[in-house]
Coordinates of C-alpha atoms in Angstrom, one line a residue:
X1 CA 6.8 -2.7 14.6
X2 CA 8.4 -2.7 11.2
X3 CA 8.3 -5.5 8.7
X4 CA 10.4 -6.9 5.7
X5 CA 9.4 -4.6 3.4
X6 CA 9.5 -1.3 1.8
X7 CA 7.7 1.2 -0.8
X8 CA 9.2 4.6 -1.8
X9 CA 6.5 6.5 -0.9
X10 CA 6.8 7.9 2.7
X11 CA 4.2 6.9 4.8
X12 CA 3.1 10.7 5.9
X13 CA -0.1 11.8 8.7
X14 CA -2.7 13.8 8.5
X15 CA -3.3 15.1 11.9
X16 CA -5.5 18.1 13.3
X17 CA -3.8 20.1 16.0
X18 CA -1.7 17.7 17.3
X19 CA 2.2 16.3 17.0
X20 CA 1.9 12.7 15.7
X21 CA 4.8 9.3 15.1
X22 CA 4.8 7.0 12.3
X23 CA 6.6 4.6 11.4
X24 CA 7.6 5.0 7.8
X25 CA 7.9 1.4 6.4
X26 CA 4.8 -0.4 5.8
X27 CA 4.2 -4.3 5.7
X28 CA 5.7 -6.2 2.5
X29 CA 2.0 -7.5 0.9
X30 CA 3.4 -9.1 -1.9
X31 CA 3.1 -12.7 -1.5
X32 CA -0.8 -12.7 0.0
X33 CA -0.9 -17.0 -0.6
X34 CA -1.2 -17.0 3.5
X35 CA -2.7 -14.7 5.1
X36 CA -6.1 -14.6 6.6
X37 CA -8.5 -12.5 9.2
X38 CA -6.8 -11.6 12.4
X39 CA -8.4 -13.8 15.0
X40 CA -10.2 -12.2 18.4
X41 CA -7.5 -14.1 20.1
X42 CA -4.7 -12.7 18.4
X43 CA -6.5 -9.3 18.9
X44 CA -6.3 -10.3 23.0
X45 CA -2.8 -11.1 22.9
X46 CA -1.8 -7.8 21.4
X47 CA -4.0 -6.0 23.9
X48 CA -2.6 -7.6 26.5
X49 CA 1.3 -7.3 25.1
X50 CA 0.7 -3.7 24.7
X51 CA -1.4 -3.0 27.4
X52 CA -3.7 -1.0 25.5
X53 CA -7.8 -0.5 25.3
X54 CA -8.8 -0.6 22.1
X55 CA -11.5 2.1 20.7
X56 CA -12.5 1.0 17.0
X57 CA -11.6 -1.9 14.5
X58 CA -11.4 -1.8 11.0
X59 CA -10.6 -4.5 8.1
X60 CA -8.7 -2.7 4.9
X61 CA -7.7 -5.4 2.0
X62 CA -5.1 -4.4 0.3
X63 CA -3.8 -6.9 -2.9
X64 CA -6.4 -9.4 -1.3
X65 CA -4.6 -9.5 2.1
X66 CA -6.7 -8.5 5.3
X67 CA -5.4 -6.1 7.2
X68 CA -6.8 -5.2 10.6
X69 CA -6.8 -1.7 12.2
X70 CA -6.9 -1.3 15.6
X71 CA -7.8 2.0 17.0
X72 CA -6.2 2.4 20.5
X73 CA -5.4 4.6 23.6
X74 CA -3.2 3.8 26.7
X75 CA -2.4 6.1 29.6
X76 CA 0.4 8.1 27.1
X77 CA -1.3 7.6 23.7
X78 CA -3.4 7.4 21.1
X79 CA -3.2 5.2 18.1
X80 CA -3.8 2.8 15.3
X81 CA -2.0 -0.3 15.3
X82 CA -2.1 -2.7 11.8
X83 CA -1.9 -6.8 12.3
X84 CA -2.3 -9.8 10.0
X85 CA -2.3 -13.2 10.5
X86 CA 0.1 -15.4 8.3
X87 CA -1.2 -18.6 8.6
X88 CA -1.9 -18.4 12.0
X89 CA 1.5 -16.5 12.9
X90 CA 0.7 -13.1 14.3
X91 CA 2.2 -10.1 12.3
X92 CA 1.5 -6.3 13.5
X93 CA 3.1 -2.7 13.7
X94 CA 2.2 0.4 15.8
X95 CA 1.7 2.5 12.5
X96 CA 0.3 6.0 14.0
X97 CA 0.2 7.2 17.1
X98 CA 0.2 10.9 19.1
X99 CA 0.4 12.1 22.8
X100 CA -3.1 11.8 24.7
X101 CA -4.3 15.6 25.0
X102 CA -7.6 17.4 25.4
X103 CA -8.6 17.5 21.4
X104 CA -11.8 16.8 22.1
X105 CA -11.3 14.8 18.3
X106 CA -8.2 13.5 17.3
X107 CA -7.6 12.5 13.5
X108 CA -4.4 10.4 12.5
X109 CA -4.2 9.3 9.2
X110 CA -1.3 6.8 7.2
X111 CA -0.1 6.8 3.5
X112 CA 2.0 4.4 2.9
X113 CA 0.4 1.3 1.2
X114 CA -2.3 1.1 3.6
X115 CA -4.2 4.7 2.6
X116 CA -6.5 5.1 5.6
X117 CA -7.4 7.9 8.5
X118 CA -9.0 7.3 12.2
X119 CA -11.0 10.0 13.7
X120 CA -11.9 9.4 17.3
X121 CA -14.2 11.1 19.6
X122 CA -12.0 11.8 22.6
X123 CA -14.8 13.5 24.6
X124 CA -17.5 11.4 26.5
X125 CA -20.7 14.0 26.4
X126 CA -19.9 14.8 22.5
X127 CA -19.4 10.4 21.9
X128 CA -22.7 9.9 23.4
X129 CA -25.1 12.5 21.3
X130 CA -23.5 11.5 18.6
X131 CA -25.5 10.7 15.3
X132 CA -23.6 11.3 12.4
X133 CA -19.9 13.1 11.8
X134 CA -19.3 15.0 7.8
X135 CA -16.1 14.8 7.1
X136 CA -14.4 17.0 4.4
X137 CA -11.6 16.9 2.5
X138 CA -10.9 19.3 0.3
X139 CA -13.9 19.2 -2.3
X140 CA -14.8 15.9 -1.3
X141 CA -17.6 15.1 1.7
X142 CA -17.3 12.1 3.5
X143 CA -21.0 11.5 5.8
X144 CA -20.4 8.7 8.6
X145 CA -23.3 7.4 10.4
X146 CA -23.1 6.1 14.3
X147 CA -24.2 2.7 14.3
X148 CA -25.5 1.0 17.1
X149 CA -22.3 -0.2 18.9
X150 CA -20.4 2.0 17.4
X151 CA -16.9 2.2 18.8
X152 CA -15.5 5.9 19.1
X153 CA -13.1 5.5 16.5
X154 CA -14.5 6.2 12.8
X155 CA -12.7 4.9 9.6
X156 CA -12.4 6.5 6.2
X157 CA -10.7 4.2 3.4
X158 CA -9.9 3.8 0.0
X159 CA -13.8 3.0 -0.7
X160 CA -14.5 6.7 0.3
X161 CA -13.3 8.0 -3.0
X162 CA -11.3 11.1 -3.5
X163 CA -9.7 11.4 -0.2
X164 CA -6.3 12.3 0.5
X165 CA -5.0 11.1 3.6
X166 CA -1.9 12.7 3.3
X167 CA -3.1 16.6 3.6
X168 CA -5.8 15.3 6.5
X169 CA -9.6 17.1 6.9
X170 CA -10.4 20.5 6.0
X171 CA -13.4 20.7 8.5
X172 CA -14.7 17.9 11.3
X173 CA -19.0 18.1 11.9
X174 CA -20.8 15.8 13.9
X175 CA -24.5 16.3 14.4
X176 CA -26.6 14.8 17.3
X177 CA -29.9 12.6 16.1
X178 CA -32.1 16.3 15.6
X179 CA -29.4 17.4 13.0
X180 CA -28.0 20.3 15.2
X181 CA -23.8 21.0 15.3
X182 CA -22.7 19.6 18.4
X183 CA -19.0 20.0 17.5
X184 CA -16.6 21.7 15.2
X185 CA -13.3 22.6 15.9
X186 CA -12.2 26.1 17.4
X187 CA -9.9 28.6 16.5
X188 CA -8.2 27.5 19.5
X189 CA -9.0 24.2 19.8
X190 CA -8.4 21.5 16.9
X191 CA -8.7 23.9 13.4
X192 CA -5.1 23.7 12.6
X193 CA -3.7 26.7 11.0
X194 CA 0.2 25.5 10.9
X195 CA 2.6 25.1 8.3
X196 CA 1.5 22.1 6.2
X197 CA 5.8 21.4 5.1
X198 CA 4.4 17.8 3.4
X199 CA 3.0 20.1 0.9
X200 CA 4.9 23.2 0.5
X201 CA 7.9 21.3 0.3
X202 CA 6.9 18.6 -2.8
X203 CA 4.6 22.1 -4.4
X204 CA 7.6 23.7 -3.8
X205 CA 10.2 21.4 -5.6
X206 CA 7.5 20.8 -8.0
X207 CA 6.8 24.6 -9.2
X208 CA 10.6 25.0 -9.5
X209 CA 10.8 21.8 -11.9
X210 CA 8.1 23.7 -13.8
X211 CA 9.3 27.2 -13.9
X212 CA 13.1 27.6 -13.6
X213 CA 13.4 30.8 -14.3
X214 CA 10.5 31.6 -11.1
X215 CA 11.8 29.5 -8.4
X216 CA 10.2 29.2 -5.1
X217 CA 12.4 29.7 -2.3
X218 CA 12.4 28.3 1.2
X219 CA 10.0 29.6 4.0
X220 CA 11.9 32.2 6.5
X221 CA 13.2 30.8 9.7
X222 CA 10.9 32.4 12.7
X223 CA 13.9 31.5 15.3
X224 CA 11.6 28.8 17.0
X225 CA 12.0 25.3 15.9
X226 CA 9.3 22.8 16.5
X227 CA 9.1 19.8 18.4
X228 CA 10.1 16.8 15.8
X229 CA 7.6 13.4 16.1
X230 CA 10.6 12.1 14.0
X231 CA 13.1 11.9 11.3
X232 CA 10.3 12.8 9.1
X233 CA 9.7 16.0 10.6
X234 CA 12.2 17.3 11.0
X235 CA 14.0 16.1 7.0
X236 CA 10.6 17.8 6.0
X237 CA 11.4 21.1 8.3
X238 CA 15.0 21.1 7.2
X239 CA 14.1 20.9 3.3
X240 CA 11.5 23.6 3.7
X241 CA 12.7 26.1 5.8
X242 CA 15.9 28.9 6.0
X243 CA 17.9 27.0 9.0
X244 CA 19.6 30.1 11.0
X245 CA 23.0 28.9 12.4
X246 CA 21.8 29.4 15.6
X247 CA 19.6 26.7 15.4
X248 CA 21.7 24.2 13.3
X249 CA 23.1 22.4 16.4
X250 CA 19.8 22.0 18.2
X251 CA 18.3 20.5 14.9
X252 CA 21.7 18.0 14.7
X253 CA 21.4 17.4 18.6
X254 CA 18.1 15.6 17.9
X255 CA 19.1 14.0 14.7
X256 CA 22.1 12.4 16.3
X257 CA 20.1 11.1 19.3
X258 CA 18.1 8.7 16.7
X259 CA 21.5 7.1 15.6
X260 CA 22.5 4.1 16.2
X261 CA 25.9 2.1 16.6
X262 CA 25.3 -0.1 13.8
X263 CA 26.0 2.8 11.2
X264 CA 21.9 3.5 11.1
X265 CA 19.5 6.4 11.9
X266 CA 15.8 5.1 13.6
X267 CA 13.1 6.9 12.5
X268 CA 12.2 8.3 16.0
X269 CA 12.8 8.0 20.1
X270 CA 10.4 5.5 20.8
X271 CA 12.0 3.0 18.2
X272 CA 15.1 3.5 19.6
X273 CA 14.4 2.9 22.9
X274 CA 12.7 -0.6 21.9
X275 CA 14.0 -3.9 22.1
X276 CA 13.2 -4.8 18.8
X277 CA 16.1 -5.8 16.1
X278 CA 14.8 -5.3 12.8
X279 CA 16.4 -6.1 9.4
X280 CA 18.7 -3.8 8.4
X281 CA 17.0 -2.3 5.3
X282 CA 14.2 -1.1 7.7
X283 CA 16.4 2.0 8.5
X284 CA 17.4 3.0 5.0
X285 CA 14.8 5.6 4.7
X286 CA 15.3 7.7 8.3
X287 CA 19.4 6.7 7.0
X288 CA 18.7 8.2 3.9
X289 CA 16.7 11.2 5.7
X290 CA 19.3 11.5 8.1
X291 CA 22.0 12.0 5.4
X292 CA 20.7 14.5 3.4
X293 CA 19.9 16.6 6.8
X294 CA 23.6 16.6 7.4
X295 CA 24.3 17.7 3.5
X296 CA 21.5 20.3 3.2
X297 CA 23.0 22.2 6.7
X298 CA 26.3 22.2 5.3
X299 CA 27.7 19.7 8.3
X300 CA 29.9 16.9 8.0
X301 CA 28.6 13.6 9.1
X302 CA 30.1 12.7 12.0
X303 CA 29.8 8.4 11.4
X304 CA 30.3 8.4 7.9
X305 CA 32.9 5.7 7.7
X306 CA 29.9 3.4 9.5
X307 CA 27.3 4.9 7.3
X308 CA 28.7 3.0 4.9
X309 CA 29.9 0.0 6.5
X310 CA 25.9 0.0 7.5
X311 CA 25.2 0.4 3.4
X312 CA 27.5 -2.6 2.4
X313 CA 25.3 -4.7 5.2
X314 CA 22.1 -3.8 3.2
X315 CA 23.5 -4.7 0.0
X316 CA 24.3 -8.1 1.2
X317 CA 21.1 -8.4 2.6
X318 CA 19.3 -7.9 -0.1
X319 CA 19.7 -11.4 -1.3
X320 CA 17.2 -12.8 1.7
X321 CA 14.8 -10.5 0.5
X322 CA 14.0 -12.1 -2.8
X323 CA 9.8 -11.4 -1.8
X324 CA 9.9 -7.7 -2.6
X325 CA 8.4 -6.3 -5.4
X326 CA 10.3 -4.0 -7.9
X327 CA 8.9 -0.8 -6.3
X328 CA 10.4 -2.2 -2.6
X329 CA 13.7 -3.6 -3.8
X330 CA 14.3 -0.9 -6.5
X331 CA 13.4 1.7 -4.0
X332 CA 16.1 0.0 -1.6
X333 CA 18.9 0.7 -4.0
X334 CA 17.8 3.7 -5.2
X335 CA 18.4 5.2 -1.7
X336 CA 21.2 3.1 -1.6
X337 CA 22.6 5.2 -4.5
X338 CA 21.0 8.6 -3.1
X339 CA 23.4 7.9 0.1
X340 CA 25.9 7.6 -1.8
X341 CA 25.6 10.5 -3.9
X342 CA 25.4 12.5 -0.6
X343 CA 27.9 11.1 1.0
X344 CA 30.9 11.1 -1.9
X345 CA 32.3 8.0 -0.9
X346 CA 35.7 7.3 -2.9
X347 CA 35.5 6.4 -6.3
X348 CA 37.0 2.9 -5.3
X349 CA 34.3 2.4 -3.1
X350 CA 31.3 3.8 -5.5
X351 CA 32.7 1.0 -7.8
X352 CA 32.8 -1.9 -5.2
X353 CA 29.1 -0.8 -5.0
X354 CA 28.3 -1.1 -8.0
X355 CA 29.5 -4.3 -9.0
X356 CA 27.7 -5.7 -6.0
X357 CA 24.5 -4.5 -7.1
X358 CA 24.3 -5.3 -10.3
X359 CA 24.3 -9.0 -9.6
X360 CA 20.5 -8.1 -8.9
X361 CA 19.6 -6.3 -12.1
X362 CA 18.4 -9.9 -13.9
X363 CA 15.8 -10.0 -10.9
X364 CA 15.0 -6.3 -10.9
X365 CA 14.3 -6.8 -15.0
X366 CA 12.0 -9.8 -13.9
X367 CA 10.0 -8.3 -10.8
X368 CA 10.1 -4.8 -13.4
X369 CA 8.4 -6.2 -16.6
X370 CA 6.0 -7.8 -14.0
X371 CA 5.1 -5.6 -11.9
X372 CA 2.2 -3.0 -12.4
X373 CA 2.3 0.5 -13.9
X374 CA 2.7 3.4 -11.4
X375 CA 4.5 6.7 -11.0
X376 CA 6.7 5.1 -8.3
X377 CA 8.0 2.5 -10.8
X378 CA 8.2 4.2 -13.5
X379 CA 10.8 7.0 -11.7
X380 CA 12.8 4.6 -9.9
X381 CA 13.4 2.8 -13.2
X382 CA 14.6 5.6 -15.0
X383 CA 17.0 6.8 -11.7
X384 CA 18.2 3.1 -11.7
X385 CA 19.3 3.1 -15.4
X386 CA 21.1 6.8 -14.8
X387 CA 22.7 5.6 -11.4
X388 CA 23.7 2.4 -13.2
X389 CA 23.2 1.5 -17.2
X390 CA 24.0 -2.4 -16.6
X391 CA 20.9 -2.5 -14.7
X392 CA 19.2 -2.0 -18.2
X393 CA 15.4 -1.9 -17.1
X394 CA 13.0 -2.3 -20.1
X395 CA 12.0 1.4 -20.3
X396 CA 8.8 2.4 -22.7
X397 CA 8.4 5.9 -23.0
X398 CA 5.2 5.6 -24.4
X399 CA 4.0 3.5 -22.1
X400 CA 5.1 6.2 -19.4
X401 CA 3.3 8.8 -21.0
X402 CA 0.4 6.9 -21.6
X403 CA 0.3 5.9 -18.3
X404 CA 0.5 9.8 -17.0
X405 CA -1.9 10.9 -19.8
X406 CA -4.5 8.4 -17.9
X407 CA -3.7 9.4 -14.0
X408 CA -3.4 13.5 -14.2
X409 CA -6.3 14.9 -12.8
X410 CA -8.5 17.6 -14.6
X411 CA -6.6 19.9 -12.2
X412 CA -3.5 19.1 -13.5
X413 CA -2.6 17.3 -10.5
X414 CA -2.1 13.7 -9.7
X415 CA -3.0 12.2 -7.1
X416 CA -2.0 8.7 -4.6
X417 CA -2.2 5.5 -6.9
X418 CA -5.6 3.9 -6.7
X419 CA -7.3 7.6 -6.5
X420 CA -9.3 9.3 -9.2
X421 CA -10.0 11.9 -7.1
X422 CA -8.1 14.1 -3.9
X423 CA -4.5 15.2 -4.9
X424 CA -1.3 14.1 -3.5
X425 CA 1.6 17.2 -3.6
X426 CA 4.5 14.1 -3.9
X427 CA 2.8 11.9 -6.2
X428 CA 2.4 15.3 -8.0
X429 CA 6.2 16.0 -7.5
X430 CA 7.2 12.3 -8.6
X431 CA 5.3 12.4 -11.6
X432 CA 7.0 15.7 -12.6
X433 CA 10.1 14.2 -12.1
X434 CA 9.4 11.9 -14.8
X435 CA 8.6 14.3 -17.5
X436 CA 11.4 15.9 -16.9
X437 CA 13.4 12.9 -16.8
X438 CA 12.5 11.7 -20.4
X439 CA 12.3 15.6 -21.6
X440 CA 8.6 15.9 -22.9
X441 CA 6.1 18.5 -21.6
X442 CA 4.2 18.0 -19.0
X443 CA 0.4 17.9 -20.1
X444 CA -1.8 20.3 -18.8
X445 CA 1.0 22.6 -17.7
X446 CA -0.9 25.8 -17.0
X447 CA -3.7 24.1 -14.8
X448 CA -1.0 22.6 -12.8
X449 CA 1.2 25.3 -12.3
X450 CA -1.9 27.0 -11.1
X451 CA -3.0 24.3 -8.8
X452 CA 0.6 24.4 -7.4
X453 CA 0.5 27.7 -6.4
X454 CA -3.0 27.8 -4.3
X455 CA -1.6 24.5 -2.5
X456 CA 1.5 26.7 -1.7
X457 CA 0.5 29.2 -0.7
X458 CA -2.3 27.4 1.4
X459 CA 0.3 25.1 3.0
X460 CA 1.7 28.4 4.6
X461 CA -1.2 28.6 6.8
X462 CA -1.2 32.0 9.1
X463 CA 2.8 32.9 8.1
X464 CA 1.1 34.1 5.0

């Protein structure tokens, strides 16, 4: 399930050979005065509400909050679910989960806050001679040992440094206890050789921010559209690739069947179909997503006028909400704006908007001079002052650039915040943004411009 809060940062998978859902909001952690260890009987109560077995469990803190991660499969699925205990009060999501298939090892990974990936052994002769699995990522190797009791889920965390959850493993190894390969992934098995579109979309927008007189056009439509896990998908499909008109109405087909009557978009079938009523500002991303789907095939959106009755019902909102942090509440209105920007409301309306948002720009200065340094911030502050100058955020430019100098990676990357190591294509994208917002050069250019290119054309995978 969702929960009351938000980060701008899409929570994106890393999967091998197989279609995955995520939910894209992750758990507000920023009052942690309550929370303690999930209990085993809070553990049996969500196995029994969700009639699941569970296959691995894993404690990530994150801003001294536990966070337990349940690895799971039912009948349908396979998973991770993420659960807290406030005080006693049971909090938890389904963050990840894919179709049971025949991968012999299934991998689902989450970015969004939480930076974490599961890899489960999903065959019972390979689980058993199992003595240790390498993981790679990139130029980082990750060695996991099977303990004794080891479930058949394994975790890798932020304490396995340089790992990017977002792009997934390179190559999968386990080793029985006389060191020989008992499994790798096939050709036609679990080696994925798709279309990365996470990264040649944000290496993509980035390389054109770089080089405007070289830009980097769309990949060609091959006249088969994939099955979308979600809004997510299929914004990232739709951003990335030529649309035929052939195919525009099958791709709005499935965009409109995640609407719903309330003037909102759910991020995909399953959370529809629940019977869960979350706050409103939960569907302001998959909204947002939504939205710009509409704008970028050239189609008018059908529900506009409850769009933005839907927007209006955020904004007022917003006022229970006083818990979120500057990255989640400025985040909210700065898709707030982007909506609006996509949706040319009438200038009436735009100012209505306004003027109801900037009764928050005293608590977005607060929770903005408190809050820690990150590219996140730092970019929604600057599109807050441009989409409104009365919210008049305390903006340093040399603290910005400072603050860049010290992330960037010898590569000329950047990558997720809290990583020296393993880059991340929309952190790289974001921080971009910034140097172009505030007009200085971006350090390191021809390194990055480099790196850029290899990671597009390696997100290609066999098109090239």
């Amino acid at each position: 399930m969702k929960s009351k809060g938000i980060f701008i940062l899409f929570a994106v998978i890393a999967v091998i050979g197989v279609i995955i859902c995520v939910s894209v909001l992750p758990f507000n952690l920023s009052n942690n005065n309550n929370y303690i260890n999930v209990t085993d009987r809070q553990i049996s109560d969500i196995v029994d509400k969700e009639k699941i077995t569970v296959l691995g469990k894993e404690i990530i803190v994150e801003r001294d909050i536990p966070v337990t991660i349940l690895s799971y499969k039912t009948d349908s699925e396979i998973g991770a679910i993420e659960a807290m205990n406030n005080n006693g009060q049971l909090e938890y999501r389904k963050a990840i989960y894919t179709e049971v298939n025949n991968s012999k090892v299934i991998t689902l990974g989450v970015n969004g806050g939480l930076n974490y990936s599961v890899i489960t052994i999903n065959d019972d002769d390979i689980y058993n001679k199992t003595d240790k699995m390498i993981v790679f990522y990139k130029n980082v190797r990750v060695v996991l040992e099977k303990s004794d009791g080891q479930s058949r889920s394994f975790f890798i965390n932020k304490e396995h440094e340089g790992v990017s959850h977002n792009n997934g493993p390179s190559l999968i190894e386990i080793y029985n206890a006389n060191d020989e390969l008992i499994y790798e992934p096939s050709d036609e098995d679990e080696r994925s050789t798709s279309i990365n579109y996470y990264d040649y979309l944000y290496s993509k927008e980035s390389l054109n921010l770089l080089s405007s007189d070289n830009k980097t056009e769309k990949l060609k439509s091959d006249n088969v559209i994939p099955n979308f896990s979600g809004m997510h998908d299929a914004w990232l499909y739709v951003l990335s690739v030529n649309i035929q008109n052939q195919n525009k109405k099958n791709i709005l087909e499935y965009i409109s069947s995640l609407y719903s009557n309330n003037g909102h978009y759910y991020a995909n079938t399953k959370e529809k179909e629940s019977e869960l009523s979350l706050d409103s500002h939960l569907y302001l991303l998959d909204t947002k997503m939504a939205v710009e789907i509409y704008h970028e095939l050239g189609e008018e959106m059908p529900n506009k006028k409850d769009v933005l009755l839907y927007l209006q019902k955020v904004i007022s909102g917003l006022s229970n909400n006083d818990q979120l942090d500057f990255e989640s509440k400025g985040g909210l209105i700065e898709l707030i704006y982007q909506i609006l920007n996509l949706l040319n409301p009438s200038e009436q309306y735009v100012s209505d908007i306004d003027k109801s948002l900037t009764k928050y720009a005293k608590d977005l200065q607060m929770v903005y001079n408190e809050s820690a340094p990150s590219i996140a911030k730092y970019l929604i502050a600057l599109n807050l002052n441009t989409y409104n100058p009365r919210f008049n955020l305390n903006i340093k430019k040399e603290e910005i650039l400072e603050y860049l100098k010290k992330v960037q990676l010898p590569n000329g990357l950047f990558s997720l915040e809290g990583y020296e190591q393993g880059y991340d294509t929309l952190s790289t994208f974001l921080a971009i943004n910034i140097y172009d917002r505030i007009a200085y050069p971006v350090l390191n250019k021809q390194m990055l411009l480099n790196s850029l290119i290899a990671i597009n054309e390696a997100s290609q995978g066999d098109i090239n």
